[in-house]
XYZ file of C-alpha atoms in Angstrom:
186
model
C 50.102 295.556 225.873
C 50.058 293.112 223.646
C 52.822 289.929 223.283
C 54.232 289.944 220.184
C 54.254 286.202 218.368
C 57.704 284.464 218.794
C 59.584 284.570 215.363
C 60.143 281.234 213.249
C 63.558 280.037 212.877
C 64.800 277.840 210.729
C 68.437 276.140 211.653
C 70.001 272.749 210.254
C 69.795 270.021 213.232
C 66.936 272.013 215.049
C 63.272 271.892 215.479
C 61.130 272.312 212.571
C 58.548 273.295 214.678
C 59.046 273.406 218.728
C 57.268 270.695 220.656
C 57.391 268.144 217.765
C 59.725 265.743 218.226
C 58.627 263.607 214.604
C 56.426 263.769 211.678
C 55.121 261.341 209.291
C 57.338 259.712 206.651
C 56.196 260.847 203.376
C 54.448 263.632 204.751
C 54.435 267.172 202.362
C 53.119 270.021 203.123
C 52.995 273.225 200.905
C 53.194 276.269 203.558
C 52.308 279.941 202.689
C 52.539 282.883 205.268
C 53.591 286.472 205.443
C 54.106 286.264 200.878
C 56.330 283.612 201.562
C 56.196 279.960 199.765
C 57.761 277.014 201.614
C 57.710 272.934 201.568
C 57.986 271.225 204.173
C 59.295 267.562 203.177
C 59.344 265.269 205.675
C 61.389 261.755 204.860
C 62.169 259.326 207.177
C 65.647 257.001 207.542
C 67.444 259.828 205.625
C 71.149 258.903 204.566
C 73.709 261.543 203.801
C 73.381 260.878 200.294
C 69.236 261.822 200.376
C 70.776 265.414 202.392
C 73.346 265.987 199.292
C 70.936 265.195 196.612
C 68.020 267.416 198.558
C 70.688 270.138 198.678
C 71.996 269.591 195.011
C 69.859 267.831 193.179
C 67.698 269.659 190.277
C 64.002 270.533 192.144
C 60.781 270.042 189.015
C 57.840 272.296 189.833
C 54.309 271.902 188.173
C 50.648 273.089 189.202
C 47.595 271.194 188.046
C 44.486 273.156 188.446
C 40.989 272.189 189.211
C 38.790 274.549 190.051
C 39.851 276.451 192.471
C 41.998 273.894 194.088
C 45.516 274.091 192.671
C 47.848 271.490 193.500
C 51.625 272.172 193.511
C 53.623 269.534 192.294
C 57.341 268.632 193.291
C 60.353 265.927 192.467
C 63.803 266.453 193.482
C 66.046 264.502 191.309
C 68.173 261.605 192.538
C 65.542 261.954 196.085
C 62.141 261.686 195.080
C 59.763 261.069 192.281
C 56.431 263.387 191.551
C 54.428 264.095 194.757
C 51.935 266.664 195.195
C 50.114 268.405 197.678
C 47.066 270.412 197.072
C 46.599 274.342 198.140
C 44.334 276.581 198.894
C 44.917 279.908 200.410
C 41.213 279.578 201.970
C 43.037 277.097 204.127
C 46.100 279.209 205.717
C 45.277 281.642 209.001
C 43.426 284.501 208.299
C 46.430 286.657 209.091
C 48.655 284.831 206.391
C 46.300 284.730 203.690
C 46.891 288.550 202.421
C 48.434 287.430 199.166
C 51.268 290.603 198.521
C 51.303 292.098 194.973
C 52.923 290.739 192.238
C 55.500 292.513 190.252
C 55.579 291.641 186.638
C 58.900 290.287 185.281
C 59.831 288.765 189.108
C 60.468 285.771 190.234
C 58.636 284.007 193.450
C 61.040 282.172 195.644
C 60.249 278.833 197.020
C 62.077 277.677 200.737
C 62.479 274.121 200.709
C 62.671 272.405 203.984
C 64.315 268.787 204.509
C 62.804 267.409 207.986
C 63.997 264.192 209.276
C 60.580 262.413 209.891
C 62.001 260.283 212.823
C 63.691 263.206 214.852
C 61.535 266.229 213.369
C 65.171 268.114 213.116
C 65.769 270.321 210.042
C 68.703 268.362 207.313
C 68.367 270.278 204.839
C 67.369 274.178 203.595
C 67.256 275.571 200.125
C 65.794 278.189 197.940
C 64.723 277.802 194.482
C 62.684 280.405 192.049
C 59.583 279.695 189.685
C 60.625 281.277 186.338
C 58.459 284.443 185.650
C 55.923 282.780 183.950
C 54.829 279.937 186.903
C 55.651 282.717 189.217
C 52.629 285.057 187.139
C 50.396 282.115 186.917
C 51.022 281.146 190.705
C 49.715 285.006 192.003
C 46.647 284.768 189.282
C 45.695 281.595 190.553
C 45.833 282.709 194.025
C 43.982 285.845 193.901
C 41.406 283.918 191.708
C 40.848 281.469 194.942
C 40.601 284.832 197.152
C 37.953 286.311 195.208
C 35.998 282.930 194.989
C 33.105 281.481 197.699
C 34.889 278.941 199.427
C 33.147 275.854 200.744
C 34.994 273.403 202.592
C 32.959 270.313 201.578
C 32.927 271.490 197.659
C 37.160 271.430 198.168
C 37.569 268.125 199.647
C 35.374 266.478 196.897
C 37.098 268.407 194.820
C 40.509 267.050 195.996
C 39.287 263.565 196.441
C 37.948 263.343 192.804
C 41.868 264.362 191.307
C 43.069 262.035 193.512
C 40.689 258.790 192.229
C 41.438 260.279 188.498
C 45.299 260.581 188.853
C 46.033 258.234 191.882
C 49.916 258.888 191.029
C 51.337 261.912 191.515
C 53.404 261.449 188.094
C 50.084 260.449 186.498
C 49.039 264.626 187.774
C 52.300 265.864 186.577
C 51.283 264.181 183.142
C 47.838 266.497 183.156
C 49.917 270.324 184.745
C 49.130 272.824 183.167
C 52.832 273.834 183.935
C 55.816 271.778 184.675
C 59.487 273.104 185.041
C 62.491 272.837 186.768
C 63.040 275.325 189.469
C 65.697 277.835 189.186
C 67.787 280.256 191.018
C 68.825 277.630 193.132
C 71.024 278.604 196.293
């Protein structure tokens, strides 16, 4: 028989991720498994003003597209400017990559996860919503990388050329094809 995979649990002042004890300041990382959207931010020396304004302050949302490789853009008012992080579901496990069907008129959630960089402990958790638009445009663009060729060289190139044209991640928000302020926030 076969051992089922331990569940992953989120709590406030545990573990991101067992067995890591930090991550790098400034690190991002867009996460997509099981239909579900999460960021990971990961910000070092965090005060308990940065918690309250992850927690309450209003989260921007944006995609800028090229190609195939779509990169998510993020900025949390009164925390953080424009960052980005690019995605590709060619890039998540094989079992997380089924992308689940989209229902017209909905809106995808996005988790948002604040991880102390020096500790790797969870200080913050929210949920926000792309409107029904970004949340449309999000599953086309998805299924459109499923149904392309994917070659691993072709995306890094890819990625490295956005990143020598827009070397700021507000100079990328500039040139989305969608920016907006998530909603639905909780």
């Amino acid at each position: 028989m076969q051992e089922s995979a331990k569940p992953w649990v989120l709590a406030l002042d545990q573990p991101f991720m067992e067995g890591i004890a930090n991550w790098p300041d400034g690190r991002f990382e867009y996460r997509y498994f099981g239909g579900h959207h999460m960021l990971q931010l990961c910000l070092g020396k965090l005060s308990e003003r940065d918690i309250a304004a992850f927690v309450r302050g209003q989260v921007h949302v944006g995609f800028y597209l090229r190609q195939a490789v779509l990169f998510i853009l993020f900025k949390i008012e009164h925390l953080m400017d424009w960052s980005d992080q690019a995605f590709t579901l060619h890039l998540v496990t094989p079992e997380d990559r089924e992308l689940l069907p989209h229902v017209p008129g909905t809106h995808q959630a996005l988790s948002l996860v604040l991880v102390e960089a020096e500790s790797g402990l969870v200080k913050g958790m929210r949920l926000v919503t792309y409107s029904k638009h970004a949340s449309a445009l999000l599953h086309r663009i998805l299924q459109q990388q499923l149904e392309s060729p994917f070659d691993a060289d072709r995306h890094a190139a890819l990625v490295a050329e956005v990143y020598r044209q827009y070397p700021h991640s507000r100079l990328l928000a500039k040139a989305a094809i969608l920016i907006e302020k998530g909603g639905g926030q909780q």
